[in-house]
Short mmCIF file of C-alpha atoms in Angstrom, two decimals:
data_model
loop_
_atom_site.label_atom_id
_atom_site.label_comp_id
_atom_site.label_asym_id
_atom_site.label_seq_id
_atom_site.Cartn_x
_atom_site.Cartn_y
_atom_site.Cartn_z
CA GLN E 15 14.00 -31.94 -64.93
CA ILE E 16 13.89 -30.67 -68.62
CA SER E 17 16.95 -32.38 -70.29
CA PHE E 18 17.32 -36.18 -70.35
CA ARG E 19 20.15 -38.17 -71.19
CA GLY E 20 22.13 -41.11 -69.88
CA ILE E 21 19.06 -42.77 -68.45
CA LYS E 22 18.91 -46.48 -67.87
CA MET E 23 15.45 -46.99 -66.18
CA SER E 24 14.67 -50.71 -64.98
CA HIS E 25 11.57 -52.55 -65.39
CA ASP E 26 12.31 -56.31 -64.35
CA GLU E 27 14.30 -57.39 -66.92
CA PHE E 28 13.48 -54.91 -69.86
CA PRO E 29 15.62 -51.76 -68.91
CA SER E 30 15.24 -48.47 -71.20
CA GLU E 31 18.36 -47.05 -72.28
CA ILE E 32 18.58 -43.12 -72.95
CA ASP E 33 22.16 -42.66 -74.47
CA GLY E 34 21.16 -39.95 -76.97
CA THR E 35 19.37 -36.51 -75.51
CA ILE E 36 15.82 -35.68 -74.73
CA GLU E 37 15.12 -32.02 -74.18
CA ALA E 38 11.43 -31.89 -73.00
CA ARG E 39 9.12 -30.30 -70.40
CA VAL E 40 7.66 -33.64 -69.74
CA LEU E 41 8.94 -37.09 -70.64
CA GLU E 42 6.73 -40.29 -70.45
CA LEU E 43 8.90 -43.28 -71.06
CA GLY E 44 7.87 -47.07 -71.55
CA VAL E 45 10.26 -49.97 -70.88
CA GLY E 46 12.76 -51.49 -73.12
CA CYS E 47 13.02 -48.49 -75.16
CA VAL E 48 16.58 -47.07 -76.69
CA VAL E 49 17.53 -43.61 -78.06
CA ALA E 50 20.84 -44.33 -79.57
CA PRO E 51 23.99 -42.26 -79.12
CA GLY E 52 23.78 -39.28 -81.22
CA ALA E 53 20.15 -38.78 -81.35
CA LYS E 54 18.29 -35.83 -80.05
CA ILE E 55 14.80 -35.01 -79.29
CA SER E 56 13.57 -31.67 -78.73
CA GLY E 57 11.09 -28.79 -79.97
CA ILE E 58 11.78 -26.93 -83.01
CA ASP E 59 13.11 -24.09 -81.06
CA GLY E 60 14.13 -25.27 -77.86
CA MET E 61 12.20 -27.56 -75.51
CA ALA E 62 9.48 -29.89 -76.89
CA GLU E 63 6.42 -29.59 -74.50
CA ARG E 64 5.83 -33.36 -74.36
CA VAL E 65 7.67 -36.63 -75.45
CA LYS E 66 6.10 -40.12 -75.18
CA LEU E 67 8.35 -43.04 -75.83
CA GLY E 68 6.17 -46.41 -76.02
CA ASP E 69 7.64 -49.78 -75.00
CA PHE E 70 10.38 -51.32 -76.76
CA CYS E 71 10.74 -48.20 -79.35
CA TYR E 72 14.03 -47.49 -81.04
CA ILE E 73 15.59 -43.98 -82.16
CA GLY E 74 18.53 -44.59 -83.62
CA PRO E 75 22.00 -42.98 -84.02
CA GLY E 76 21.99 -39.47 -85.52
CA VAL E 77 18.04 -39.36 -85.57
CA ARG E 78 17.06 -35.78 -85.05
CA VAL E 79 13.46 -35.32 -83.91
CA MET E 80 12.59 -31.31 -83.57
CA ALA E 81 8.55 -30.92 -82.84
CA PRO E 82 6.54 -29.45 -79.84
CA GLU E 83 4.91 -32.75 -79.35
CA PHE E 84 6.43 -36.32 -80.29
CA GLU E 85 4.92 -39.59 -79.71
CA ILE E 86 6.13 -42.92 -80.77
CA GLY E 87 4.37 -46.17 -80.15
CA ASP E 88 5.22 -49.61 -78.83
CA TYR E 89 8.08 -51.36 -80.87
CA SER E 90 8.13 -48.70 -83.41
CA LYS E 91 11.65 -47.99 -85.14
CA ILE E 92 13.15 -44.68 -86.54
CA HIS E 93 16.29 -45.98 -88.01
CA GLU E 94 20.01 -44.01 -88.38
CA ARG E 95 20.10 -40.23 -89.66
CA SER E 96 16.47 -39.76 -90.04
CA THR E 97 14.97 -36.14 -89.64
CA CYS E 98 11.74 -35.24 -88.57
CA HIS E 99 10.66 -31.67 -87.61
CA GLY E 100 7.85 -29.18 -87.63
CA LYS E 101 5.53 -26.73 -85.63
CA HIS E 102 2.86 -29.25 -85.23
CA PRO E 103 2.73 -32.46 -83.18
CA LEU E 104 4.43 -35.47 -84.95
CA ILE E 105 2.56 -38.71 -83.54
CA ILE E 106 3.77 -42.40 -84.46
CA GLY E 107 1.67 -45.53 -83.69
CA ARG E 108 2.48 -48.95 -82.62
CA ASN E 109 4.96 -51.21 -84.55
CA CYS E 110 5.92 -48.89 -87.19
CA TRP E 111 9.04 -49.17 -89.13
CA ILE E 112 10.99 -45.65 -90.46
CA GLY E 113 13.80 -46.75 -92.22
CA PRO E 114 17.48 -44.61 -92.25
CA ASN E 115 17.63 -41.08 -94.19
CA VAL E 116 13.93 -40.71 -94.00
CA MET E 117 12.44 -37.43 -93.85
CA LEU E 118 9.09 -36.56 -91.79
CA ASP E 119 7.68 -33.24 -91.93
CA SER E 120 5.14 -32.18 -89.43
CA MET E 121 5.28 -28.33 -90.24
CA GLY E 122 1.32 -28.87 -91.28
CA GLY E 123 1.21 -31.86 -88.38
CA LEU E 124 1.55 -35.29 -89.19
CA THR E 125 0.00 -38.55 -87.58
CA ILE E 126 1.14 -42.09 -88.34
CA ASP E 127 -1.11 -44.97 -87.50
CA ASP E 128 -0.07 -48.56 -86.47
CA ASN E 129 1.97 -50.78 -88.81
CA VAL E 130 3.21 -48.22 -91.24
CA GLY E 131 6.53 -48.85 -92.90
CA ILE E 132 8.15 -45.99 -94.40
CA GLY E 133 11.28 -47.21 -96.70
CA ALA E 134 14.70 -45.79 -96.67
CA ASN E 135 15.41 -42.47 -98.14
CA SER E 136 11.83 -41.54 -98.22
CA GLN E 137 10.33 -38.02 -97.49
CA VAL E 138 6.89 -37.27 -96.37
CA TRP E 139 5.94 -33.61 -96.75
CA THR E 140 2.88 -31.62 -95.13
CA HIS E 141 4.03 -27.77 -96.18
CA MET E 142 5.51 -26.04 -99.31
CA GLN E 143 6.81 -22.79 -97.95
CA PHE E 144 9.71 -20.84 -99.38
CA GLY E 145 9.13 -18.15 -102.06
CA ASP E 146 9.09 -14.46 -100.95
CA LEU E 147 5.33 -13.39 -100.09
CA VAL E 148 6.10 -9.81 -100.58
CA GLU E 149 7.27 -10.39 -104.22
CA GLY E 150 3.99 -12.21 -104.85
CA CYS E 151 4.87 -15.81 -104.31
CA ARG E 152 1.69 -18.00 -104.68
CA PHE E 153 2.81 -21.06 -103.44
CA PHE E 154 2.61 -21.14 -99.22
CA SER E 155 0.72 -23.77 -97.79
CA ALA E 156 0.72 -26.35 -94.94
CA LYS E 157 -1.71 -29.07 -94.27
CA HIS E 158 -2.04 -32.08 -91.69
CA LEU E 159 -1.41 -35.65 -93.15
CA TYR E 160 -2.87 -38.84 -91.80
CA ILE E 161 -1.28 -42.03 -92.79
CA PRO E 162 -3.63 -44.92 -91.83
CA LYS E 163 -2.96 -48.34 -90.56
CA ASP E 164 -0.93 -50.90 -92.69
CA VAL E 165 0.46 -48.32 -95.25
CA TRP E 166 3.70 -48.94 -96.91
CA PHE E 167 6.11 -46.89 -98.86
CA VAL E 168 8.66 -49.03 -99.91
CA ALA E 169 11.87 -46.96 -100.43
CA HIS E 170 12.93 -43.63 -101.97
CA CYS E 171 9.21 -42.47 -101.89
CA ILE E 172 8.10 -38.71 -101.91
CA VAL E 173 4.90 -38.08 -100.31
CA SER E 174 2.41 -35.07 -100.39
CA PRO E 175 -0.12 -34.26 -97.85
CA VAL E 176 -2.80 -36.35 -99.90
CA ILE E 177 -5.69 -38.71 -98.90
CA ILE E 178 -4.20 -41.81 -98.14
CA GLY E 179 -6.20 -45.06 -97.75
CA GLU E 180 -5.89 -47.76 -95.21
CA LYS E 181 -3.43 -50.70 -96.48
CA SER E 182 -2.15 -48.73 -99.61
CA MET E 183 1.11 -49.36 -100.85
CA ALA E 184 3.48 -47.32 -102.95
CA LEU E 185 6.25 -49.05 -104.86
CA ALA E 186 9.97 -47.86 -104.63
CA GLY E 187 10.78 -44.37 -106.04
CA SER E 188 7.00 -43.52 -106.20
CA VAL E 189 6.13 -39.87 -106.17
CA ILE E 190 2.61 -39.57 -104.64
CA THR E 191 0.82 -36.30 -105.54
CA SER E 192 -2.71 -37.37 -105.62
CA GLU E 193 -5.03 -39.87 -103.51
CA MET E 194 -4.49 -43.39 -102.98
CA LEU E 195 -7.43 -45.71 -102.58
CA PRO E 196 -7.30 -48.37 -99.81
CA ASN E 197 -5.66 -51.52 -100.43
CA HIS E 198 -4.27 -50.24 -103.91
CA VAL E 199 -0.75 -50.53 -104.87
CA TYR E 200 0.95 -47.49 -106.68
CA GLY E 201 4.17 -46.91 -108.57
CA GLY E 202 5.77 -44.35 -110.67
CA VAL E 203 6.65 -40.52 -111.13
CA PRO E 204 3.74 -39.52 -110.70
CA ALA E 205 2.32 -42.31 -109.07
CA MET E 206 -0.40 -44.16 -110.88
CA ASP E 207 -2.52 -46.96 -109.59
CA LEU E 208 -1.11 -50.25 -110.49
CA THR E 209 -3.72 -52.81 -108.47
CA SER E 210 -5.12 -53.91 -111.82
CA LYS E 211 -1.64 -55.22 -112.94
CA LEU E 212 -0.08 -56.17 -109.49
CA GLY E 213 -2.95 -57.01 -107.27
CA ASN E 214 -3.92 -55.75 -103.79
CA GLN E 215 -1.37 -55.43 -100.95
CA PHE E 216 -3.34 -57.63 -98.55
CA HIS E 217 -5.48 -60.72 -98.94
CA ASN E 218 -9.20 -60.59 -97.55
CA ARG E 219 -9.04 -62.92 -94.47
CA SER E 220 -11.55 -64.08 -92.42
CA ILE E 221 -11.09 -64.08 -88.55
CA LYS E 222 -10.69 -67.72 -88.62
CA GLN E 223 -8.08 -67.52 -91.41
CA LYS E 224 -6.14 -64.82 -89.25
CA LEU E 225 -6.21 -67.14 -86.24
CA GLU E 226 -4.74 -69.77 -88.15
CA VAL E 227 -1.93 -67.70 -89.58
CA MET E 228 -1.31 -66.22 -85.95
CA ARG E 229 -1.12 -69.42 -84.29
CA SER E 230 1.34 -70.92 -86.80
CA LEU E 231 3.60 -67.83 -86.39
CA ILE E 232 3.25 -68.36 -82.54
CA ASP E 233 4.11 -72.21 -82.90
CA GLU E 234 7.02 -71.31 -85.13
CA PHE E 235 8.21 -68.78 -82.62
CA VAL E 236 7.99 -71.39 -79.32
CA LYS E 237 9.79 -73.90 -81.29
CA ASN E 238 12.90 -71.70 -81.49
CA GLN E 239 12.02 -70.43 -78.08
CA PRO E 240 10.49 -73.16 -75.93
CA ILE E 241 10.53 -71.03 -72.82
CA TYR E 242 7.72 -69.03 -73.89
CA GLU E 243 5.20 -72.06 -74.46
CA GLY E 244 1.96 -71.18 -73.30
CA LYS E 245 2.89 -67.39 -72.71
CA LEU E 246 1.20 -66.14 -75.79
CA GLN E 247 -2.18 -66.86 -77.25
CA ALA E 248 -4.13 -65.71 -80.47
CA VAL E 249 -8.16 -65.28 -79.51
CA ALA E 250 -10.94 -63.98 -81.53
CA SER E 251 -12.09 -62.03 -78.16
CA MET E 252 -10.62 -61.08 -74.62
CA LYS E 253 -13.56 -62.64 -72.87
CA LYS E 254 -11.43 -65.31 -71.00
CA ARG E 255 -7.93 -64.50 -69.52
CA VAL E 256 -5.44 -66.49 -67.45
CA ASP E 257 -2.79 -64.91 -65.43
CA GLY E 258 0.69 -64.93 -66.91
CA VAL E 259 -0.60 -65.23 -70.52
CA THR E 260 -0.48 -62.34 -72.99
CA TYR E 261 -3.15 -62.54 -75.47
CA PHE E 262 -3.53 -61.07 -78.93
CA ASP E 263 -6.99 -60.43 -80.06
CA ILE E 264 -7.19 -60.87 -83.85
CA SER E 265 -10.42 -58.85 -84.14
CA THR E 266 -8.87 -55.63 -82.56
CA ARG E 267 -5.42 -56.39 -83.44
CA LYS E 268 -4.47 -55.53 -79.50
CA LYS E 269 -2.98 -57.21 -76.74
CA THR E 270 -2.91 -57.64 -73.09
CA LYS E 271 0.09 -55.90 -71.73
CA ASN E 272 1.85 -58.05 -69.29
CA TYR E 273 5.25 -58.45 -70.43
CA SER E 274 5.23 -62.27 -70.08
#
C-alpha cells in the first residue's frame, strides 16, 4: 500500500488518526499521532520513499511536506499551513515545536535535533538557486543544515545554512547569516550576538539541580492528575526499574517507553 488516508490505528487507548494524506512506499506509524485534515506528506515529485511518524506527533491542517524521506520524532508538532520541501531528507527529532506558516527547506538536506523551537512565520533555507546559469549567474548553491538540540528561533526568523551551536537562540525577526555560538542569544538584521546584554538562553545546572526541577514538575502534574501518581520518576541513571513506571533519565534526557 502506497497511499494512506483515513487510518485510525489503535494501541490500547492511544489511537493514531491520519485524516490527511500520506503518499509513501514505506510508512512507519507511531502511537497517538495525528495528521490533520488537509495535510499532505509526499515526495517532492511523486511518492516519498519513507515516512516515519513518532509517537504522539502532530501534523496540522494544511501542512505540506514534500521530501524523499521524512521523519518526525515523538511529541513533535508542525502547526497549520507550514511548508516543508526539498530533494534531500528532512529529519526532525523529538519534542520539536514548528509554528504556523513556517518554511523548512531541505533542498540541501535538513536535520533538526531534539527540543528545537521554530516560531511562527520563520524560514529555514538550505539552498540558493534561481538565476540563469547560462547567462552566468554566480549564485547557485545548496548545503546541508544541522540544527542541534535546544535551539530556539523565536518567530519571524530567516535562517541560512550556517553553523548553529547547541542551545543558541535568535530573537523575533532575526536574520541569521553567520555562525551562532552555543548557548548564545542573537537578534537583529543581520543578527548580532547579544549575550553580553541579555545573558545565555540556559542556566548551567548540575544533575542534582535538574533532578530537583524535574521532580517538582512531576509533583505539580500529579497534583492535577492524581491517577498518574508513581507512574513517572526522574532518575540520574536507569540502573533500577519497576514495571509499570516510566523513568526519565536526567543525564541522557531519555525515557523508558511503556506508555504508563
